[in-house]
Amino acid sequence: MNAEQLFARIEAKRSFLCVGLDTDMNKIPRHLWAGDDPVFAFNRAIVDATAPYAVCYKPNLAFYEDNGEKGWVSFRRTVEYIRERYPDIFIIADAKRGDIGNTSKMYARAFFSGNLVDAVTLSPYMGYDTVEPFLQFDGKWAVILALTSNPSAADFEMQRLEEGGFLYEKVIDTSKEWGTADNIMYVVGATQARMLKGIRELVPDHFLLVPGVGAQGGSLEEVARFGMNRQCGLLVNSSRGIIYADNTERFANAAAEKAAELASQMSELLTKYL
Amino acid sequence: MNAEQLFARIEAKRSFLCVGLDTDMNKIPRHLWAGDDPVFAFNRAIVDATAPYAVCYKPNLAFYEDNGEKGWVSFRRTVEYIRERYPDIFIIADAKRGDIGNTSKMYARAFFSGNLVDAVTLSPYMGYDTVEPFLQFDGKWAVILALTSNPSAADFEMQRLEEGGFLYEKVIDTSKEWGTADNIMYVVGATQARMLKGIRELVPDHFLLVPGVGAQGGSLEEVARFGMNRQCGLLVNSSRGIIYADNTERFANAAAEKAAELASQMSELLTKYL
């Protein structure tokens, strides 16, 4: 999928919502625990309920790896289910991988072969070698960490460089040359919405994956105001705010309501800023 | 395991060798392909052959994830086998994870619960939040990427900061305050051996995990000269140079010979520099 196709799907659904599948056994409704794969059962119900409002799903690998090989089965079944039932939905493996050479090639193959997912989040610390193998797959994307929403983003991402600017700006400015706006996007935390303006100057055309919206509220408007470009250029993620909206038997309905609410706000913002 | 215990094992074996288990189905001897878990069969043979010379094994997660849930089974069986048969050997999951909050906790749990491994490699890009959950497990280690051996280490790791010094120095200098020399080590590439001198000034007591020795040769002497401290303070990794030394039925013997050769050099270097 390229940027134009992704934008077409955003336009069709009037939504740029990414639903984060951070599925934690301890947080899913108890009535699902009895099945053979509660995580998959939960994800399937969440996906069926939220698919009308989402253009993207983002399973967070940590939550699957925590269950070892069983977790990988849940992960694989989830993405295969999405592919089969909702083939127009973009899938990001939120894995924050970052290695080099042979190893990086292996990670790229692990996620892209068999068309498992469309994109993988990557940590840029080790530079070009980390990202390059992911750009060798046609229609696939590297989603590079730039400026994250956690407090300790200040430790290194926001270090000022001798040559000027912050490290995260250097990461964006350097890495945008490695690929194109059709195979690289950037992670920018929603709590850093005002910094989106500067980031848009560096990468006017690239998609940005924005986590940190939902519980915080309010910032979606800022994200759209400062971050939207002529192809929307935003995927805004909400995880817990949607998938754990309710932990009774009506969890999927509650998730749908939360997703619909965000999508409706997004539709207005698309009208306002696009 | 703390630093003193690790040093005791180095002294006992007169070796600071870490064997990297970057096990690639396409590179293991063909006669193993017929079994139900060729990767585990290969690893078991390599471990049995090299255990007298190694103080550490480092399975590289990418190579296991590439086989999905089957790969996780091979990984788990491998580390469980090492634990059972060679309980005094340190195990590093080379996963280069790096996420925050809840997710980082999940990763820490995935690797440390059930005593699966002793240490996990981590990418420091997102700062303290990435590392903190790994330091909550008693006797476990965070192995933080500092200065890697790949060409594109220059992209970001070697960026000069406005406050002075390189980014990788800032990473070391900041992160050493997050834990102690008993639960944090740093990855420093062997091709950067001369820079070990400066790194030793920042962290005189910490262990360093040094990949990139083996095929290159010669640099082991430099690594020891510039990097060794009074508790050795080094784990030097070799992967392909050992595990793929031969791809016939005598692959394990060949691996043992290569490991013995390195261990013998290490013994001399321990005499010389300790």
Short mmCIF file of C-alpha atoms in Angstrom, two decimals, chain B:
data_model
loop_
_atom_site.label_atom_id
_atom_site.label_comp_id
_atom_site.label_asym_id
_atom_site.label_seq_id
_atom_site.Cartn_x
_atom_site.Cartn_y
_atom_site.Cartn_z
CA MET B 1 23.81 -13.00 38.87
CA ASN B 2 25.84 -9.93 39.83
CA ALA B 3 29.11 -8.62 38.38
CA GLU B 4 31.25 -10.39 40.95
CA GLN B 5 29.62 -13.74 40.20
CA LEU B 6 30.06 -13.18 36.49
CA PHE B 7 33.71 -12.38 37.04
CA ALA B 8 34.12 -15.54 39.12
CA ARG B 9 32.89 -17.57 36.17
CA ILE B 10 35.24 -15.76 33.82
CA GLU B 11 38.13 -16.57 36.14
CA ALA B 12 37.08 -20.19 36.49
CA LYS B 13 36.95 -20.72 32.72
CA ARG B 14 39.74 -18.28 31.86
CA SER B 15 37.43 -17.00 29.15
CA PHE B 16 35.14 -14.05 28.55
CA LEU B 17 33.63 -15.57 25.43
CA CYS B 18 30.00 -15.08 24.53
CA VAL B 19 28.75 -17.36 21.76
CA GLY B 20 26.09 -15.74 19.61
CA LEU B 21 23.31 -18.13 18.64
CA ASP B 22 22.28 -16.42 15.39
CA THR B 23 20.85 -19.66 14.14
CA ASP B 24 19.68 -19.49 10.54
CA MET B 25 17.89 -22.53 9.10
CA ASN B 26 19.56 -21.92 5.75
CA LYS B 27 23.03 -22.11 7.25
CA ILE B 28 22.76 -25.15 9.47
CA PRO B 29 23.94 -28.53 8.21
CA ARG B 30 21.44 -30.24 5.94
CA HIS B 31 21.39 -33.47 7.90
CA LEU B 32 19.62 -31.60 10.71
CA TRP B 33 16.77 -30.42 8.51
CA ALA B 34 14.85 -33.67 8.84
CA GLY B 35 14.19 -33.36 12.61
CA ASP B 36 11.15 -31.69 14.16
CA ASP B 37 13.15 -28.71 15.49
CA PRO B 38 16.39 -28.35 13.51
CA VAL B 39 17.22 -24.99 15.10
CA PHE B 40 17.09 -26.44 18.60
CA ALA B 41 19.00 -29.56 17.53
CA PHE B 42 21.71 -27.32 16.08
CA ASN B 43 21.84 -25.07 19.14
CA ARG B 44 21.99 -28.01 21.54
CA ALA B 45 24.96 -29.48 19.69
CA ILE B 46 26.70 -26.10 19.53
CA VAL B 47 26.09 -25.47 23.23
CA ASP B 48 27.34 -28.92 24.28
CA ALA B 49 30.47 -28.44 22.17
CA THR B 50 31.29 -24.88 23.21
CA ALA B 51 30.16 -24.77 26.86
CA PRO B 52 33.66 -25.49 28.23
CA TYR B 53 34.92 -22.31 26.57
CA ALA B 54 31.97 -19.93 26.94
CA VAL B 55 30.70 -17.89 29.88
CA CYS B 56 27.73 -16.56 27.96
CA TYR B 57 25.28 -17.42 25.18
CA LYS B 58 23.48 -14.77 23.21
CA PRO B 59 20.53 -15.96 21.15
CA ASN B 60 19.60 -13.32 18.61
CA LEU B 61 15.82 -13.04 18.66
CA ALA B 62 15.43 -11.98 15.04
CA PHE B 63 16.57 -15.40 13.90
CA TYR B 64 13.86 -17.06 15.99
CA GLU B 65 11.06 -14.63 15.26
CA ASP B 66 11.64 -15.23 11.60
CA ASN B 67 10.04 -18.65 12.21
CA GLY B 68 7.09 -17.19 14.12
CA GLU B 69 5.77 -19.30 16.97
CA LYS B 70 7.96 -22.25 15.96
CA GLY B 71 10.95 -19.97 16.35
CA TRP B 72 9.85 -19.02 19.85
CA VAL B 73 9.68 -22.69 20.72
CA SER B 74 13.25 -23.15 19.45
CA PHE B 75 14.37 -20.11 21.43
CA ARG B 76 12.69 -21.24 24.63
CA ARG B 77 13.92 -24.82 24.31
CA THR B 78 17.44 -23.54 23.74
CA VAL B 79 17.57 -21.32 26.81
CA GLU B 80 15.86 -23.95 28.95
CA TYR B 81 18.45 -26.47 27.80
CA ILE B 82 21.30 -24.13 28.72
CA ARG B 83 19.72 -23.44 32.13
CA GLU B 84 19.31 -27.13 32.85
CA ARG B 85 22.66 -28.39 31.65
CA TYR B 86 24.92 -25.37 32.17
CA PRO B 87 23.31 -23.34 34.94
CA ASP B 88 26.42 -21.24 35.51
CA ILE B 89 26.32 -19.76 32.01
CA PHE B 90 24.98 -16.24 31.52
CA ILE B 91 22.29 -15.82 28.85
CA ILE B 92 21.63 -12.61 26.96
CA ALA B 93 18.53 -12.29 24.80
CA ASP B 94 19.77 -10.11 21.98
CA ALA B 95 16.43 -8.50 21.30
CA LYS B 96 17.28 -4.80 21.12
CA ARG B 97 13.89 -3.96 22.52
CA GLY B 98 13.00 -0.43 23.45
CA ASP B 99 9.55 0.69 24.42
CA ILE B 100 7.96 2.52 27.32
CA GLY B 101 5.66 2.17 30.29
CA ASN B 102 3.37 -0.80 30.21
CA THR B 103 4.91 -2.16 27.04
CA SER B 104 8.42 -2.09 28.39
CA LYS B 105 7.18 -3.92 31.50
CA MET B 106 5.69 -6.58 29.27
CA TYR B 107 8.97 -7.07 27.43
CA ALA B 108 10.84 -7.34 30.72
CA ARG B 109 8.35 -9.92 31.93
CA ALA B 110 8.52 -11.81 28.63
CA PHE B 111 12.24 -12.35 29.03
CA PHE B 112 12.84 -12.43 32.77
CA SER B 113 9.85 -14.23 34.22
CA GLY B 114 10.51 -17.92 34.67
CA ASN B 115 14.22 -17.03 34.71
CA LEU B 116 14.35 -17.44 30.92
CA VAL B 117 17.45 -15.27 30.44
CA ASP B 118 19.78 -13.07 32.52
CA ALA B 119 19.90 -10.01 30.32
CA VAL B 120 18.23 -8.30 27.39
CA THR B 121 19.79 -5.87 24.92
CA LEU B 122 17.91 -2.56 24.77
CA SER B 123 17.88 0.45 22.50
CA PRO B 124 18.11 3.67 24.53
CA TYR B 125 16.46 6.06 22.06
CA MET B 126 13.35 6.72 24.20
CA GLY B 127 15.36 7.18 27.40
CA TYR B 128 14.91 6.00 30.96
CA ASP B 129 11.36 4.68 30.51
CA THR B 130 12.74 2.02 28.18
CA VAL B 131 15.22 0.62 30.64
CA GLU B 132 13.60 1.07 34.04
CA PRO B 133 11.29 -2.00 34.03
CA PHE B 134 14.23 -4.28 33.27
CA LEU B 135 16.02 -3.05 36.39
CA GLN B 136 13.17 -4.15 38.65
CA PHE B 137 14.16 -7.81 38.39
CA ASP B 138 16.70 -8.89 40.96
CA GLY B 139 19.91 -10.25 39.45
CA LYS B 140 18.85 -9.36 35.90
CA TRP B 141 20.57 -6.98 33.52
CA ALA B 142 19.80 -4.33 30.93
CA VAL B 143 22.39 -4.33 28.15
CA ILE B 144 22.16 -0.89 26.60
CA LEU B 145 23.28 -0.09 23.06
CA ALA B 146 26.00 2.54 23.25
CA LEU B 147 28.41 2.51 20.30
CA THR B 148 27.77 -0.17 17.71
CA SER B 149 30.10 -1.55 15.08
CA ASN B 150 27.98 -0.92 11.98
CA PRO B 151 28.90 1.77 9.43
CA SER B 152 25.80 3.84 10.14
CA ALA B 153 26.66 4.18 13.84
CA ALA B 154 27.88 7.56 12.58
CA ASP B 155 24.32 8.62 11.65
CA PHE B 156 23.15 9.28 15.21
CA GLU B 157 25.30 7.54 17.86
CA MET B 158 28.28 9.64 16.86
CA GLN B 159 26.46 12.93 16.58
CA ARG B 160 28.18 15.64 18.60
CA LEU B 161 25.95 17.28 21.17
CA GLU B 162 25.73 20.97 21.90
CA GLU B 163 26.70 20.28 25.52
CA GLY B 164 29.83 18.46 24.30
CA GLY B 165 30.68 14.86 23.54
CA PHE B 166 28.96 12.32 21.34
CA LEU B 167 25.42 11.01 21.73
CA TYR B 168 26.73 7.56 22.71
CA GLU B 169 28.72 9.16 25.53
CA LYS B 170 25.62 10.96 26.72
CA VAL B 171 23.72 7.65 26.63
CA ILE B 172 26.35 6.00 28.81
CA ASP B 173 26.80 8.92 31.15
CA THR B 174 23.07 9.39 31.69
CA SER B 175 22.03 5.75 31.89
CA LYS B 176 24.75 4.67 34.30
CA GLU B 177 22.82 6.60 36.95
CA TRP B 178 19.70 4.49 36.35
CA GLY B 179 21.20 1.37 37.84
CA THR B 180 24.55 -0.02 38.91
CA ALA B 181 27.46 -2.00 37.51
CA ASP B 182 25.50 -5.02 38.74
CA ASN B 183 22.52 -4.56 36.46
CA ILE B 184 23.58 -2.44 33.49
CA MET B 185 26.09 -3.24 30.77
CA TYR B 186 26.80 -1.56 27.44
CA VAL B 187 27.16 -2.75 23.87
CA VAL B 188 30.36 -1.43 22.33
CA GLY B 189 31.42 -2.68 18.91
CA ALA B 190 34.85 -4.25 18.60
CA THR B 191 35.60 -2.21 15.51
CA GLN B 192 35.52 0.79 17.84
CA ALA B 193 38.17 -0.67 20.17
CA ARG B 194 40.17 2.53 20.52
CA MET B 195 37.07 4.32 21.72
CA LEU B 196 36.88 1.84 24.59
CA LYS B 197 39.46 3.96 26.37
CA GLY B 198 37.11 6.92 26.60
CA ILE B 199 34.19 4.68 27.48
CA ARG B 200 36.21 3.15 30.33
CA GLU B 201 36.65 6.63 31.73
CA LEU B 202 32.87 7.02 31.83
CA VAL B 203 32.14 3.54 33.20
CA PRO B 204 35.25 2.07 34.82
CA ASP B 205 33.29 -0.70 36.55
CA HIS B 206 30.61 -1.75 34.08
CA PHE B 207 30.67 -4.83 31.92
CA LEU B 208 30.79 -4.22 28.19
CA LEU B 209 29.31 -6.60 25.64
CA VAL B 210 31.55 -6.45 22.59
CA PRO B 211 30.29 -7.92 19.32
CA GLY B 212 32.20 -7.82 16.07
CA VAL B 213 35.15 -10.01 17.04
CA GLY B 214 35.86 -13.17 15.07
CA ALA B 215 35.97 -12.82 11.32
CA GLN B 216 37.81 -9.51 11.80
CA GLY B 217 40.57 -11.00 13.99
CA GLY B 218 43.33 -9.05 15.66
CA SER B 219 40.97 -6.69 17.44
CA LEU B 220 40.54 -8.97 20.44
CA GLU B 221 43.93 -7.80 21.68
CA GLU B 222 42.84 -4.16 21.32
CA VAL B 223 39.51 -4.80 23.00
CA ALA B 224 41.31 -6.30 26.00
CA ARG B 225 43.96 -3.60 26.11
CA PHE B 226 41.52 -0.71 26.05
CA GLY B 227 38.49 -2.32 27.62
CA MET B 228 39.50 -4.68 30.41
CA ASN B 229 38.95 -3.59 33.99
CA ARG B 230 39.83 -5.22 37.30
CA GLN B 231 36.86 -7.61 37.02
CA CYS B 232 37.58 -8.26 33.33
CA GLY B 233 34.48 -6.21 32.50
CA LEU B 234 34.21 -7.72 29.05
CA LEU B 235 32.00 -10.22 27.32
CA VAL B 236 33.28 -10.63 23.78
CA ASN B 237 30.85 -12.15 21.35
CA SER B 238 31.47 -14.27 18.31
CA SER B 239 28.57 -15.73 16.36
CA ARG B 240 29.13 -16.82 12.78
CA GLY B 241 32.87 -17.38 13.26
CA ILE B 242 32.02 -20.14 15.72
CA ILE B 243 28.64 -21.61 14.90
CA TYR B 244 29.14 -21.76 11.13
CA ALA B 245 32.80 -22.76 11.19
CA ASP B 246 31.79 -25.92 9.33
CA ASN B 247 28.53 -27.09 7.80
CA THR B 248 29.12 -30.81 7.61
CA GLU B 249 28.35 -33.41 10.26
CA ARG B 250 31.36 -32.25 12.24
CA PHE B 251 29.98 -28.70 12.66
CA ALA B 252 29.94 -29.01 16.44
CA ASN B 253 33.57 -30.11 16.63
CA ALA B 254 34.57 -27.24 14.39
CA ALA B 255 32.63 -24.82 16.58
CA ALA B 256 34.39 -26.21 19.67
CA GLU B 257 37.77 -25.71 18.02
CA LYS B 258 37.01 -22.09 17.14
CA ALA B 259 35.65 -21.40 20.63
CA ALA B 260 38.68 -23.08 22.22
CA GLU B 261 40.97 -20.95 20.10
CA LEU B 262 39.30 -17.73 21.19
CA ALA B 263 39.19 -18.86 24.82
CA SER B 264 42.90 -19.62 24.73
CA GLN B 265 43.62 -16.11 23.42
CA MET B 266 41.35 -14.72 26.13
CA SER B 267 43.20 -16.66 28.81
CA GLU B 268 46.44 -15.04 27.68
CA LEU B 269 44.84 -11.61 27.64
CA LEU B 270 43.47 -12.12 31.15
CA THR B 271 47.03 -12.90 32.30
CA LYS B 272 48.37 -9.89 30.47
CA TYR B 273 45.86 -7.18 31.32
CA LEU B 274 43.96 -8.17 34.44
#
